[in-house]
Structure formats: structure tokens, C-alpha cells
Coordinates of C-alpha atoms in Angstrom, one line a residue:
M1 CA 12.4 19.1 6.2
P2 CA 11.3 21.2 9.2
P3 CA 7.7 20.5 10.3
G4 CA 5.1 22.7 8.8
K5 CA 7.1 23.5 5.7
P6 CA 5.2 23.4 2.4
M7 CA 6.0 20.6 0.0
K8 CA 7.5 21.7 -3.4
F9 CA 5.3 20.4 -6.2
Y10 CA 5.8 21.4 -9.8
P11 CA 2.9 20.4 -12.1
S12 CA 5.2 20.9 -15.2
E13 CA 7.8 18.5 -13.7
W14 CA 5.0 16.0 -12.9
R15 CA 3.6 16.1 -16.5
A16 CA 7.1 16.0 -18.1
D17 CA 8.0 12.8 -16.3
Q18 CA 7.6 10.3 -19.2
G19 CA 7.9 7.3 -16.9
L20 CA 5.1 8.5 -14.7
R21 CA 2.8 9.4 -17.6
V22 CA 2.8 5.9 -19.0
C23 CA 1.7 4.5 -15.6
S24 CA -1.9 3.8 -14.9
L25 CA -4.1 6.3 -13.0
A26 CA -4.1 4.1 -10.0
A27 CA -0.3 3.9 -9.9
R28 CA 0.0 7.7 -10.2
G29 CA -2.5 8.1 -7.4
L30 CA -0.5 5.7 -5.2
W31 CA 2.7 7.7 -6.0
I32 CA 1.2 11.0 -4.9
E33 CA 0.1 9.3 -1.7
C34 CA 3.7 8.1 -1.2
M35 CA 5.0 11.6 -1.8
V36 CA 2.8 12.9 1.0
I37 CA 4.2 10.3 3.4
M38 CA 7.8 11.0 2.2
H39 CA 7.3 14.7 2.8
E40 CA 6.7 13.9 6.5
A41 CA 9.5 11.3 6.7
D42 CA 12.9 11.5 8.2
P43 CA 15.1 11.3 6.1
Y44 CA 13.1 13.5 3.8
G45 CA 11.9 12.1 0.5
H46 CA 12.2 8.4 1.8
L47 CA 9.2 6.1 2.2
V48 CA 9.7 5.5 5.9
V49 CA 7.6 5.8 9.1
N50 CA 9.4 6.4 12.3
G51 CA 12.7 5.6 10.5
H52 CA 11.6 2.2 9.3
P53 CA 10.7 1.2 5.7
V54 CA 7.0 1.2 5.1
T55 CA 5.7 -2.4 4.4
D56 CA 3.1 -3.3 1.8
I57 CA 0.6 -3.9 4.6
Q58 CA 1.3 -0.5 6.2
L59 CA 1.1 1.3 2.9
A60 CA -2.2 -0.4 2.1
T61 CA -3.5 0.8 5.4
L62 CA -2.4 4.3 4.9
T63 CA -3.8 4.5 1.4
G64 CA -7.1 2.6 2.0
T65 CA -6.5 -0.4 -0.3
D66 CA -5.2 -4.0 0.2
P67 CA -1.5 -5.2 0.1
S68 CA -1.8 -7.2 -3.1
T69 CA -3.0 -4.1 -5.0
V70 CA -0.1 -2.1 -3.5
Q71 CA 2.4 -4.7 -4.7
L72 CA 1.1 -4.5 -8.2
L73 CA 1.1 -0.7 -8.4
L74 CA 4.6 -0.5 -6.9
R75 CA 5.9 -3.0 -9.4
E76 CA 4.4 -0.8 -12.2
L77 CA 6.0 2.3 -10.8
E78 CA 9.4 0.6 -10.4
T79 CA 9.3 -0.8 -14.0
A80 CA 8.6 2.8 -15.3
G81 CA 11.6 4.1 -13.3
V82 CA 9.4 6.5 -11.2
Y83 CA 11.2 5.9 -7.9
A84 CA 14.6 4.8 -6.8
V85 CA 15.7 2.3 -4.1
S86 CA 18.5 2.9 -1.7
R87 CA 21.1 0.3 -0.6
N88 CA 18.9 -0.3 2.5
K89 CA 16.0 -1.3 0.2
V90 CA 14.1 1.9 0.9
I91 CA 12.0 3.6 -1.8
Y92 CA 12.8 7.3 -2.2
S93 CA 12.0 10.2 -4.6
R94 CA 14.9 11.6 -6.6
S95 CA 13.4 15.0 -7.0
M96 CA 12.4 15.3 -3.3
T97 CA 15.8 14.4 -2.0
R98 CA 17.4 16.8 -4.5
D99 CA 15.2 19.6 -3.3
E100 CA 16.1 18.8 0.3
R101 CA 19.8 19.0 -0.5
R102 CA 19.4 22.4 -2.1
R103 CA 17.4 23.6 0.9
R104 CA 20.1 22.5 3.3
D105 CA 22.8 24.0 1.2
G106 CA 20.9 27.3 1.2
E107 CA 20.5 27.3 5.0
K108 CA 24.2 26.5 5.4
A109 CA 25.2 29.4 3.1
Q110 CA 23.0 31.8 5.0
K111 CA 24.7 30.8 8.3
T112 CA 28.3 30.9 7.1
G113 CA 28.0 33.6 4.4
A114 CA 29.3 31.2 1.8
K115 CA 28.2 31.1 -1.7
L116 CA 25.5 28.7 -2.7
P117 CA 27.0 26.3 -5.3
N118 CA 25.5 26.5 -8.8
S119 CA 23.1 29.3 -7.7
R120 CA 22.4 32.1 -10.1
R121 CA 23.3 34.6 -7.4
S122 CA 26.8 33.3 -6.9
Q123 CA 27.3 33.3 -10.7
H124 CA 26.1 36.9 -10.8
V125 CA 28.5 37.9 -8.1
E126 CA 31.4 36.3 -9.8
N127 CA 30.7 38.0 -13.1
N128 CA 30.5 41.3 -11.1
G129 CA 27.6 42.4 -13.1
K130 CA 29.4 42.2 -16.4
N131 CA 28.1 39.8 -19.0
S132 CA 30.5 39.2 -21.9
P133 CA 28.8 39.4 -25.3
P134 CA 28.2 36.2 -27.2
P135 CA 30.9 35.2 -29.7
E136 CA 30.3 35.8 -33.3
V137 CA 29.8 32.7 -35.5
V138 CA 30.6 32.8 -39.2
G139 CA 30.3 29.7 -41.3
G140 CA 30.2 27.5 -38.2
V141 CA 33.5 28.9 -36.9
V142 CA 33.6 31.0 -33.6
I143 CA 35.5 34.2 -34.4
D144 CA 36.7 34.6 -30.7
S145 CA 38.4 31.3 -30.7
P146 CA 42.2 31.0 -31.1
P147 CA 43.5 30.6 -34.6
G148 CA 43.1 27.1 -35.9
V149 CA 40.5 26.1 -33.3
V150 CA 37.2 25.0 -34.6
E151 CA 34.3 24.7 -32.2
P152 CA 32.1 21.6 -32.1
L153 CA 29.4 23.6 -33.9
A154 CA 31.7 23.9 -36.9
T155 CA 32.7 20.2 -36.7
A156 CA 29.1 19.3 -36.8
L157 CA 28.4 21.4 -39.8
L158 CA 31.5 20.5 -41.8
S159 CA 31.6 16.7 -41.1
P160 CA 29.1 14.2 -42.4
P161 CA 27.0 12.6 -39.7
L162 CA 28.2 9.2 -38.5
P163 CA 25.9 6.2 -38.6
P164 CA 24.6 5.2 -35.1
L165 CA 26.5 2.4 -33.4
F166 CA 23.4 0.8 -32.0
P167 CA 19.8 0.6 -33.4
P168 CA 17.3 2.9 -31.7
A169 CA 15.6 1.5 -28.7
P170 CA 11.9 0.6 -29.2
P171 CA 9.4 2.9 -27.6
F172 CA 8.6 2.3 -24.0
S173 CA 5.3 0.6 -23.2
P174 CA 4.0 -0.1 -19.8
P175 CA 4.1 -3.7 -18.6
I176 CA 1.1 -5.8 -18.7
I177 CA 0.5 -7.0 -15.2
P178 CA -1.6 -10.2 -14.9
P179 CA -4.4 -10.3 -12.3
I180 CA -3.5 -12.0 -9.0
S181 CA -6.1 -14.8 -9.6
S182 CA -8.8 -15.5 -12.1
Q183 CA -11.1 -16.0 -9.1
A184 CA -9.9 -12.9 -7.2
P185 CA -12.7 -11.2 -5.3
A186 CA -13.7 -7.6 -5.9
L187 CA -11.9 -5.0 -3.8
G188 CA -15.3 -3.7 -2.6
S189 CA -16.1 -7.1 -1.0
V190 CA -12.8 -7.3 0.7
G191 CA -13.3 -3.8 2.2
T192 CA -16.8 -4.6 3.3
V193 CA -15.7 -7.7 5.2
V194 CA -12.8 -5.9 6.8
E195 CA -14.9 -2.9 8.0
A196 CA -17.7 -5.2 9.4
V197 CA -15.3 -7.5 11.4
W198 CA -13.5 -4.6 13.0
A199 CA -16.8 -2.9 13.8
M200 CA -18.2 -6.0 15.5
S201 CA -15.0 -6.6 17.5
G202 CA -14.9 -3.1 18.9
V203 CA -11.1 -2.9 18.5
D204 CA -9.1 0.0 17.0
P205 CA -7.2 -1.6 14.1
G206 CA -4.8 1.4 13.6
P207 CA -1.9 0.4 15.9
K208 CA -2.0 -3.3 14.9
R209 CA -2.0 -2.4 11.2
V210 CA 0.8 0.1 11.3
R211 CA 3.1 -2.3 13.1
G212 CA 2.3 -5.0 10.6
Y213 CA 0.9 -7.4 13.2
I214 CA -2.4 -8.0 11.3
D215 CA -3.1 -8.7 7.7
D216 CA -6.8 -8.1 7.8
F217 CA -7.2 -7.5 4.0
G218 CA -5.2 -10.6 3.3
K219 CA -7.3 -12.8 5.6
A220 CA -10.6 -11.4 4.1
R221 CA -9.4 -12.0 0.6
E222 CA -8.4 -15.6 1.6
W223 CA -11.9 -16.3 2.9
L224 CA -13.5 -14.9 -0.2
E225 CA -11.2 -16.8 -2.5
A226 CA -12.1 -20.0 -0.6
G227 CA -15.7 -19.6 -1.8
Y228 CA -17.3 -17.9 1.3
G229 CA -19.7 -15.1 0.5
A230 CA -19.2 -11.7 2.1
D231 CA -22.6 -12.0 3.8
E232 CA -21.8 -15.4 5.1
I233 CA -18.5 -14.2 6.6
I234 CA -20.1 -11.3 8.2
A235 CA -22.9 -13.5 9.6
A236 CA -20.4 -16.0 10.9
A237 CA -18.3 -13.2 12.6
R238 CA -21.4 -11.7 14.1
S239 CA -22.4 -15.0 15.7
V240 CA -19.2 -15.0 17.9
L241 CA -18.0 -11.4 18.2
T242 CA -21.2 -9.7 19.5
S243 CA -20.9 -11.1 23.0
R244 CA -17.1 -11.2 23.6
K245 CA -14.1 -9.0 23.4
V246 CA -11.4 -10.3 21.0
N247 CA -8.2 -8.3 20.5
D248 CA -7.2 -10.1 17.3
P249 CA -10.5 -11.1 15.6
W250 CA -8.7 -12.3 12.5
S251 CA -6.6 -15.0 14.2
Y252 CA -9.6 -16.0 16.3
L253 CA -12.0 -16.3 13.4
G254 CA -9.4 -18.0 11.2
K255 CA -9.5 -21.1 13.4
L256 CA -13.3 -21.2 13.5
M257 CA -14.3 -19.9 10.1
P258 CA -14.9 -23.3 8.4
D259 CA -17.2 -24.4 11.3
L260 CA -18.9 -21.0 11.4
I261 CA -19.6 -21.0 7.7
A262 CA -21.0 -24.6 7.9
A263 CA -23.3 -23.5 10.7
V264 CA -24.5 -20.4 8.9
R265 CA -25.2 -22.4 5.7
A266 CA -27.0 -25.1 7.6
E267 CA -29.3 -22.7 9.4
A268 CA -29.9 -20.9 6.1
S269 CA -30.9 -24.1 4.3
R270 CA -33.0 -25.8 7.0
G271 CA -34.5 -22.8 8.6
S272 CA -34.5 -21.7 12.2
A273 CA -37.3 -24.1 13.1
G274 CA -36.0 -27.2 11.4
G275 CA -34.4 -30.3 12.8
D276 CA -34.9 -30.9 16.5
G277 CA -35.9 -27.3 17.2
C278 CA -32.4 -26.0 17.7
G279 CA -31.8 -24.1 14.4
G280 CA -31.4 -27.0 12.0
V281 CA -28.2 -28.4 13.6
P282 CA -28.9 -31.2 16.0
W283 CA -27.8 -30.7 19.7
D284 CA -25.6 -33.8 19.5
Q285 CA -23.5 -32.3 16.7
R286 CA -23.3 -29.0 18.6
L287 CA -22.2 -30.6 21.8
S288 CA -19.6 -32.8 20.1
R289 CA -18.2 -29.8 18.3
F290 CA -18.2 -27.8 21.6
K291 CA -16.2 -30.5 23.4
D292 CA -13.7 -30.8 20.6
S293 CA -13.0 -27.1 19.8
G294 CA -15.1 -25.0 22.1
F295 CA -17.1 -23.8 19.2
W296 CA -20.5 -22.4 20.1
L297 CA -22.7 -19.8 18.4
D298 CA -24.3 -17.1 20.4
S299 CA -27.6 -17.8 18.6
W300 CA -27.7 -21.2 20.3
G301 CA -28.1 -19.6 23.7
P302 CA -25.9 -20.0 26.8
K303 CA -23.1 -22.6 26.6
P304 CA -23.3 -26.0 28.3
G305 CA -22.6 -25.5 32.0
Q306 CA -24.0 -21.9 32.0
A307 CA -27.2 -20.8 33.6
G308 CA -30.1 -20.9 31.1
C309 CA -28.6 -23.4 28.7
L310 CA -31.3 -24.5 26.2
V311 CA -29.9 -28.0 25.6
P312 CA -32.2 -30.7 26.9
V313 CA -30.9 -32.2 30.1
E314 CA -30.8 -35.8 28.8
I315 CA -28.6 -34.7 25.9
L316 CA -26.3 -32.7 28.3
R317 CA -25.9 -35.8 30.4
K318 CA -25.2 -38.0 27.4
H319 CA -22.2 -35.8 26.5
G320 CA -21.0 -35.5 30.1
F321 CA -22.4 -32.2 31.1
G322 CA -24.5 -31.8 34.3
G323 CA -25.3 -34.3 36.9

């Protein structure tokens, strides 16, 4: 489809699609989003971006949801027969590809002067403006037919109906799709965590998401299903992302999140003035963790070895820092 061309959309065709009508409102909304993407795709009517099939992660990014929801809705649309899948495992719209073939046939006919197949204009030219009158039917027999020839209409009227070979199929009902997990977090919490982490990192997630390098929604859902609260995750991310530039905050936080959550919960339970005056977590524990994994919260001040470090000198020397 040439760029800038309008997309053909027929409301009557949309409402007449029985498979589409039995789908949920969310599934129908996802399909119209897919149609917009397929209108700009090459080949036209196929769910591709830059010639490559759109992944669940990319489709979730383009539609503003998470990959697990996209998988469920695509499964619902597939069960209802809304879309087709090519031999290359690419989703495509039958009606959009059909319209594109007709458009190309029309352009070819204009250039070569040929007749457009199955068009009303070509049929009109062949008839040369003369329409034959309809045949007269008497008693189910077409009068214009040769002698002894009985049209199917007469056969249907004169012969008793035959019993069906197979029992009628049961009415179609949409599939019941079970939830991903009985402990699945709300989509709002997942989105809140994702937006907050990207905002604190200062990184544009667009290129990384489209290429499928980062599953930010999946990682946020994983943390929430592990029992971490959205506020705890955001506080943990803030403690390490506000003072450093991280290109992939999700991989970086994935390694530190258990320790970060433990520190956030410890400070919340003991208070900022508890323990030995260092936020509820003893300096010995902080220094041991720093030596093992390099973990250090910004709220603890400069790291050991940096100017202005708040750790007492005797504790620094005990752990091998300083002279």
C-alpha cells in the first residue's frame, strides 16, 4: 500500500464477522491496533515491522500493555478464527490482503488497458449494455431450458429433502481463558513500576523494547509476584538509579533487587535513626555486602574509599578499607 493511502474499513463487515463478535472487548481492541500496524506494514496486511514478525513484547510495547496479556488476547482471536497465519508464522488479515490484491489488479489494469477480473465494469462491457431477461419459472421448471432439463430449483421442489449426513455443529462459544496466576498482580501496578524505573534511569526505552532486548513488563511482574510491593520496588530502584547512568536498569536491578528490598524493609521497620546511627542496618553488614557484591545505597552516603565516607574509621579499617 503506498504511503499516505487511507485504510479501507467497513463497519458492516466488522459487525458481520461472527468470530470477531464473540471475542472480548479487549481482544477486539487489540485487533484494531494490529490492523493499524498492518496497514503500515510491508507486505500489506501482515503483522510485521521492518519486514520482521512482531513479537509479543514488541506488540505489548506498541499497544501499551504487557506481553502476557497480549498472548492471552491473541490466543482468543486465533481460537475465534479472526486472523490467519502464513507459512512463515506471520499473522495477517484476510480482508486486508484481499483488498490489497484488488488494488494492485486495478492499477495493473489501468496501466495495460486490460479488464479488471470479476469487476462489474468488465462484465458490463462484455454484455455490451444488453441484459437478457430473467427466465420464466413455471412449477419449478425453467422454461428457457432445453427439453427434459430440470433446473436445481425444480429438483429441490419435487424431491423430498434428504436427512443430514452429520448432526449440526454446536453453537460456537468463546474459550474460557484461565488467569496466568492466582497471585497475578494488577496491570496498573506493573505499569507504575515500569514507568517509574525508566523515569529514574533517564534512558529512552523505545529502541530497546522494539528490538526485543528488554522485557521490562515481564521483570516488573516477576518482582511483584515474588511479593515485593510496588512502592518497595520503586524505593529500591531510586536508591541506586538517582546517582548513576545505567543503560539497562532491568538487568542491573535484577541482580540487586533482593538486597535492595531487604535494605528498604529494614530501614522502614527500624527507622532512619535506629541501630548504630546508620539507618537501621549496621555498618559491618553494609561493608560486608559491599565487599561481596558492590552493593551500596546512595542514602548511606559516599562509598568506602570515596571522599566524605560516613563509615567510622575503625570499622573501615576492620574491613580492610583505609590505612
